[in-house]
Structures are given as C-alpha cells and as structure tokens.
C-alpha cells in the first residue's frame, strides 16, 4: 500500500472517531447540566481545556460561556477540531480513498455533512441539542458498521483499525479527564460524584458493561479502573492500546513501533493509582496523552513519510 493511501485511511478513521467522540463529550456536559443540583456552576470552558484548544478559543472569543464553547466545538470553521471541520476532512480522505474504502461510505458521510450544516443551530441551542448530537453519533456508527461488514482484512483494514483505536484511546483519557476536572472544580453536592462518573460511563456507552462487570453501584475508582483495565470493553484503554499493538504487528516494518506500542500499553496499566483520582489522575492522563501522541508521530514517520 502506498504511503499516501495508508495515511488517508488512517486519518479517515481518526477523524470519524473524533467526530463521534466530540459529540459524545458535548452530550455528557449537556446531561450533567440537567442532572446536577441547581446552583452548581458547571464550566463549559473545561471542554476547551480538555481538548487542549485554549489558544484557538481565546483568539476567537472573549466570553467563555456555553454558547461560544458549543459554537467553537461544533460549527467554527477556524477551529481545526470542530465537528464541521473534522467531517470535511473525513470527506476529503474518503474522496481520495474510494478504491480502498467501501464506496457506500462516501454517500453516508455526505448525508452526515448535509445534516450537520442544515441543523447546526440545533446543536448550539439547548432545545434540540441532544437529538442533534445523538444523530451524529448514530451516523458515525453506521459508517463504521459498514466498514466492519464489508472490508477485507488486509493492510487497509489494519491502518483503519490502527487509526480508530489510537484515537479512541486518546478520547477515553479525555472522558476520564472531564470527570476528574468536574470533581475537582465543582463544590461538593448531594450525589455529585455518582452523577459525574455515571455520565462519564454514558459518554463511552459503558454503563451496561460496567454494571455487568462490577455488579455494584457507580463509584469513581471502579469507573476509572473499568475504563483503564477492562480487557473486553472496546473503549477501555487496555483494549484500545492492545488493538493498536496488534494492528502494528500485522503491518510491515514494524519492529521498533511494536516496542513503542508495548511500552505505552504497559505505562497505561502500571502507573495509575486508583485511590488517587484528583490531580494525580489528571497528571497520569496527561502523561498518557503525550505518549499516545509520540506513538502517532512514530507511526507517521515510519509509514506515511514520503
């Protein structure tokens, strides 16, 4: 497979996963506003911090309010990580990779693009925000399901899986970071911790799997341990990073990358202390994000450099 084709397939998976997870993250905050007791000052700007987009936001907006954060993350064409921009890049990568990826995905991403652009106000306003974000999540899952159902398990498939799982691992760290930030930044209130961690599980569609695995009520340490270490849930860090290493092992010229991927997986499992879910958890998640980013850089250098 040519380097440029491999890069497009890899980035198609990353952008598509990022679109879905950004919609999930926004939906979590939206639900929290409804669930937390009145008087709790939940900060939407935390989402900008979690995504590492403070500089871009500050250049565009003077007020850190709900409307500006949502406009920045959903509709702002000057924000490279906004949903409209990421859908654009999924389209561009699909358009130039239609000999590798299923042709039907082109039609589906065009439908999603039209839906988002025609209903973008619904995503910013409160009244229909949930339906708007839920539509995006379902549309992304439809595209992924199509790929899973019809693609040959060749190099193109492994690059697709590699992109999806490295992006998914990164986003799981951000879901956990969102929970830790809310616990640290908001004053204690009745059922606050349970509400926050329940929404973190919801963001990863993990409530049912969590309850089946633990058989207990939602608690911060159990939720974090589940999303870090569970080996069967497809959004846990262990599952995603293990899949990343497996995909690398299936591709050529993989020796050093396999070692790096193994070290990131080992770091994710052996470094965390589940009794410390404050700043210690956020530091751990930040270090892990840096290591995932470095792994991505090695992948690009090894397979995508022309």
Coordinates of C-alpha atoms in Angstrom, one line a residue:
X1 CA 0.0 0.0 0.0
X2 CA 1.3 3.5 -0.9
X3 CA 2.2 5.8 2.0
X4 CA -0.3 8.5 1.0
X5 CA -3.1 5.9 0.7
X6 CA -2.2 4.4 4.1
X7 CA -2.2 7.9 5.6
X8 CA -5.6 8.8 4.2
X9 CA -7.2 5.5 5.5
X10 CA -5.6 6.1 8.9
X11 CA -6.8 9.7 9.1
X12 CA -10.3 8.8 7.9
X13 CA -10.6 6.5 10.9
X14 CA -9.2 9.1 13.3
X15 CA -11.4 12.0 12.2
X16 CA -14.5 9.8 12.1
X17 CA -13.8 8.6 15.6
X18 CA -13.1 12.1 16.8
X19 CA -16.4 13.4 15.3
X20 CA -18.3 10.7 17.2
X21 CA -16.5 11.2 20.5
X22 CA -16.7 15.0 20.4
X23 CA -20.5 14.6 20.0
X24 CA -20.4 12.2 23.0
X25 CA -18.4 14.6 25.1
X26 CA -20.7 17.5 24.4
X27 CA -23.7 15.3 25.2
X28 CA -22.2 14.4 28.6
X29 CA -21.9 18.0 29.6
X30 CA -25.4 18.7 28.4
X31 CA -26.8 15.8 30.5
X32 CA -24.8 17.0 33.5
X33 CA -26.4 20.4 33.4
X34 CA -29.8 18.6 33.8
X35 CA -28.6 16.1 36.4
X36 CA -26.6 18.2 38.8
X37 CA -28.4 20.2 41.6
X38 CA -29.3 23.8 40.8
X39 CA -26.6 26.3 41.9
X40 CA -23.7 24.1 40.7
X41 CA -21.5 26.2 38.4
X42 CA -20.6 23.8 35.7
X43 CA -18.0 25.3 33.4
X44 CA -18.3 24.6 29.7
X45 CA -14.9 26.0 29.2
X46 CA -13.5 22.9 30.8
X47 CA -14.2 21.1 27.5
X48 CA -11.9 23.5 25.7
X49 CA -9.2 22.8 28.2
X50 CA -9.6 19.1 28.0
X51 CA -9.2 19.3 24.2
X52 CA -6.1 21.4 24.5
X53 CA -7.7 24.2 22.4
X54 CA -7.4 27.2 24.8
X55 CA -5.2 29.2 22.4
X56 CA -7.5 28.8 19.4
X57 CA -10.6 29.6 21.5
X58 CA -9.1 32.8 23.1
X59 CA -8.2 34.1 19.6
X60 CA -11.8 33.9 18.5
X61 CA -14.0 34.6 21.6
X62 CA -13.9 37.0 24.6
X63 CA -16.5 35.2 26.7
X64 CA -16.1 31.7 28.0
X65 CA -19.8 30.8 28.0
X66 CA -21.8 27.8 26.9
X67 CA -22.9 29.3 23.5
X68 CA -19.4 30.2 22.5
X69 CA -17.9 26.9 23.6
X70 CA -20.5 25.0 21.6
X71 CA -20.1 27.2 18.5
X72 CA -16.3 26.7 18.7
X73 CA -16.5 22.9 19.1
X74 CA -19.3 22.3 16.6
X75 CA -19.5 25.0 14.0
X76 CA -16.4 27.1 13.9
X77 CA -14.5 26.6 10.6
X78 CA -11.5 28.3 12.1
X79 CA -11.2 25.6 14.7
X80 CA -9.4 22.6 13.2
X81 CA -11.0 20.3 15.7
X82 CA -14.6 21.5 15.3
X83 CA -17.2 18.9 14.2
X84 CA -17.8 20.6 10.8
X85 CA -14.1 20.7 10.0
X86 CA -13.5 17.1 11.0
X87 CA -16.4 15.9 8.8
X88 CA -14.9 17.9 6.0
X89 CA -11.6 16.0 6.4
X90 CA -13.3 12.7 6.6
X91 CA -14.9 13.6 3.3
X92 CA -11.6 14.6 1.7
X93 CA -9.9 11.4 2.8
X94 CA -12.8 9.2 1.7
X95 CA -13.0 11.0 -1.7
X96 CA -9.4 10.1 -2.4
X97 CA -9.5 6.6 -1.0
X98 CA -12.6 5.2 -2.6
X99 CA -10.6 2.4 -4.2
X100 CA -9.7 1.1 -0.7
X101 CA -12.7 2.0 1.5
X102 CA -16.3 1.0 0.7
X103 CA -17.9 3.3 -1.9
X104 CA -21.1 3.5 0.2
X105 CA -19.3 5.3 3.0
X106 CA -19.0 8.3 0.6
X107 CA -22.8 8.6 0.4
X108 CA -23.2 8.2 4.2
X109 CA -20.6 10.9 5.0
X110 CA -22.2 13.3 2.5
X111 CA -25.6 12.7 4.2
X112 CA -24.0 13.4 7.6
X113 CA -22.3 16.5 6.3
X114 CA -25.6 17.9 4.9
X115 CA -27.4 17.1 8.2
X116 CA -24.8 18.9 10.3
X117 CA -24.7 22.0 8.1
X118 CA -28.5 22.2 7.8
X119 CA -29.1 21.7 11.5
X120 CA -26.1 23.4 13.1
X121 CA -28.2 25.8 15.1
X122 CA -29.9 22.9 16.8
X123 CA -26.6 21.8 18.1
X124 CA -25.9 25.2 19.7
X125 CA -29.3 25.8 21.1
X126 CA -30.5 23.9 24.2
X127 CA -33.9 22.7 22.9
X128 CA -32.8 20.1 20.3
X129 CA -29.1 19.7 21.2
X130 CA -29.5 16.1 22.4
X131 CA -31.2 14.9 19.2
X132 CA -28.6 16.7 17.1
X133 CA -25.6 15.1 18.9
X134 CA -27.3 11.7 19.0
X135 CA -27.9 11.8 15.2
X136 CA -24.1 12.5 14.7
X137 CA -23.1 9.6 17.0
X138 CA -25.5 7.2 15.2
X139 CA -24.4 8.3 11.7
X140 CA -20.7 7.7 12.6
X141 CA -21.6 4.2 13.9
X142 CA -23.5 3.4 10.7
X143 CA -20.4 4.3 8.7
X144 CA -18.1 2.2 11.0
X145 CA -20.6 -0.7 10.8
X146 CA -20.5 -0.7 7.0
X147 CA -16.7 -0.8 7.0
X148 CA -16.6 -3.7 9.5
X149 CA -19.1 -5.6 7.4
X150 CA -17.5 -5.4 4.0
X151 CA -13.8 -4.6 4.2
X152 CA -11.2 -7.3 3.6
X153 CA -8.8 -7.8 6.5
X154 CA -5.8 -6.6 4.5
X155 CA -3.3 -3.7 5.1
X156 CA -6.1 -1.1 4.5
X157 CA -8.1 -2.7 7.3
X158 CA -5.2 -2.7 9.7
X159 CA -4.5 1.0 9.1
X160 CA -8.1 1.8 9.6
X161 CA -8.2 -0.1 12.9
X162 CA -4.9 1.5 13.9
X163 CA -6.3 5.0 13.4
X164 CA -9.6 4.2 15.1
X165 CA -8.1 2.6 18.2
X166 CA -5.4 5.2 18.8
X167 CA -8.0 8.0 18.5
X168 CA -10.4 6.1 20.8
X169 CA -7.7 5.5 23.4
X170 CA -6.9 9.3 23.4
X171 CA -10.6 10.2 23.7
X172 CA -11.1 7.8 26.6
X173 CA -8.4 9.6 28.5
X174 CA -10.3 12.9 27.8
X175 CA -13.6 11.4 29.1
X176 CA -11.8 10.4 32.3
X177 CA -10.1 13.8 32.5
X178 CA -13.5 15.5 32.1
X179 CA -14.8 13.6 35.1
X180 CA -11.7 14.3 37.2
X181 CA -11.9 18.0 36.3
X182 CA -15.5 18.3 37.3
X183 CA -15.0 16.6 40.7
X184 CA -12.0 18.9 41.4
X185 CA -13.6 22.2 40.2
X186 CA -17.1 21.9 41.5
X187 CA -18.2 22.2 45.1
X188 CA -19.4 19.0 46.8
X189 CA -23.2 18.5 46.5
X190 CA -25.6 15.6 47.0
X191 CA -24.8 12.6 44.8
X192 CA -22.3 14.8 42.8
X193 CA -19.6 12.1 42.4
X194 CA -22.1 9.4 41.3
X195 CA -23.8 11.8 38.8
X196 CA -20.4 12.8 37.3
X197 CA -19.0 9.3 37.0
X198 CA -22.3 7.9 35.7
X199 CA -22.1 10.5 32.9
X200 CA -18.5 9.6 32.2
X201 CA -19.7 6.0 31.7
X202 CA -22.5 7.2 29.5
X203 CA -20.1 9.1 27.3
X204 CA -18.4 5.8 26.4
X205 CA -21.7 3.9 26.3
X206 CA -20.3 1.8 29.1
X207 CA -23.0 1.7 31.8
X208 CA -24.3 -1.7 30.9
X209 CA -20.9 -3.3 30.5
X210 CA -19.7 -1.7 33.8
X211 CA -22.7 -3.0 35.8
X212 CA -22.2 -6.5 34.4
X213 CA -18.5 -6.4 35.2
X214 CA -18.7 -4.9 38.7
X215 CA -22.2 -5.7 39.9
X216 CA -22.0 -2.7 42.1
X217 CA -23.1 0.9 42.1
X218 CA -21.2 3.6 40.3
X219 CA -18.1 4.8 42.1
X220 CA -15.1 6.9 40.9
X221 CA -12.4 4.4 41.5
X222 CA -14.3 1.5 39.9
X223 CA -15.3 3.6 36.9
X224 CA -11.7 4.6 36.3
X225 CA -10.4 1.1 36.7
X226 CA -13.0 -0.3 34.4
X227 CA -12.2 2.3 31.6
X228 CA -8.5 1.7 32.0
X229 CA -8.1 -2.0 32.6
X230 CA -11.1 -3.9 31.3
X231 CA -9.8 -6.2 28.6
X232 CA -13.1 -6.8 26.8
X233 CA -14.8 -3.4 26.6
X234 CA -13.9 -1.8 23.2
X235 CA -13.4 1.7 24.6
X236 CA -11.2 0.8 27.6
X237 CA -7.5 1.9 27.4
X238 CA -6.3 -1.7 27.7
X239 CA -8.5 -2.9 24.8
X240 CA -7.7 0.0 22.5
X241 CA -3.9 0.0 23.1
X242 CA -3.8 -3.8 22.8
X243 CA -5.6 -3.4 19.4
X244 CA -3.1 -0.7 18.4
X245 CA -0.2 -3.0 19.0
X246 CA -1.9 -6.0 17.3
X247 CA -2.5 -3.8 14.2
X248 CA 1.1 -2.7 14.1
X249 CA 2.3 -6.3 14.4
X250 CA 0.2 -7.1 11.2
X251 CA 1.9 -4.4 9.1
X252 CA 5.4 -4.4 7.5
X253 CA 8.5 -2.6 9.0
X254 CA 7.0 -2.8 12.5
X255 CA 9.8 -3.8 14.8
X256 CA 10.5 -0.5 16.7
X257 CA 6.9 0.6 16.6
X258 CA 5.8 -2.7 18.2
X259 CA 8.2 -2.0 21.1
X260 CA 6.9 1.6 21.5
X261 CA 3.2 0.5 21.4
X262 CA 4.0 -2.2 24.0
X263 CA 5.6 0.4 26.3
X264 CA 2.6 2.7 26.0
X265 CA 0.3 -0.2 26.9
X266 CA 2.5 -1.1 29.9
X267 CA 2.6 2.5 31.1
X268 CA -1.2 2.8 30.9
X269 CA -1.7 -0.2 33.2
X270 CA 1.1 0.0 35.7
X271 CA 1.3 3.7 36.5
X272 CA -2.1 4.6 37.8
X273 CA -3.2 4.6 41.5
X274 CA -7.0 4.2 41.7
X275 CA -7.0 5.6 45.2
X276 CA -5.9 9.0 43.9
X277 CA -8.5 10.4 41.5
X278 CA -7.7 14.1 41.8
X279 CA -4.7 15.9 40.3
X280 CA -2.8 12.6 40.3
X281 CA -5.3 11.1 37.9
X282 CA -5.1 14.2 35.6
X283 CA -1.3 14.1 35.6
X284 CA -1.4 10.4 34.7
X285 CA -3.9 11.0 31.9
X286 CA -1.8 13.9 30.6
X287 CA 1.3 11.8 30.5
X288 CA -0.5 9.0 28.7
X289 CA -1.8 11.5 26.1
X290 CA 1.7 12.7 25.5
X291 CA 2.9 9.0 25.0
X292 CA 0.0 8.3 22.6
X293 CA 0.9 11.4 20.7
X294 CA 4.5 10.3 20.4
X295 CA 3.4 6.9 19.2
X296 CA 1.3 8.6 16.5
X297 CA 4.4 10.6 15.5
X298 CA 6.4 7.4 15.1
X299 CA 3.6 5.8 13.1
X300 CA 3.6 8.8 10.7
X301 CA 7.4 8.8 10.4
X302 CA 7.5 5.0 9.7
X303 CA 4.7 4.6 7.3
X304 CA 3.4 7.9 6.0
X305 CA 6.6 9.9 5.3
X306 CA 7.0 10.4 1.5

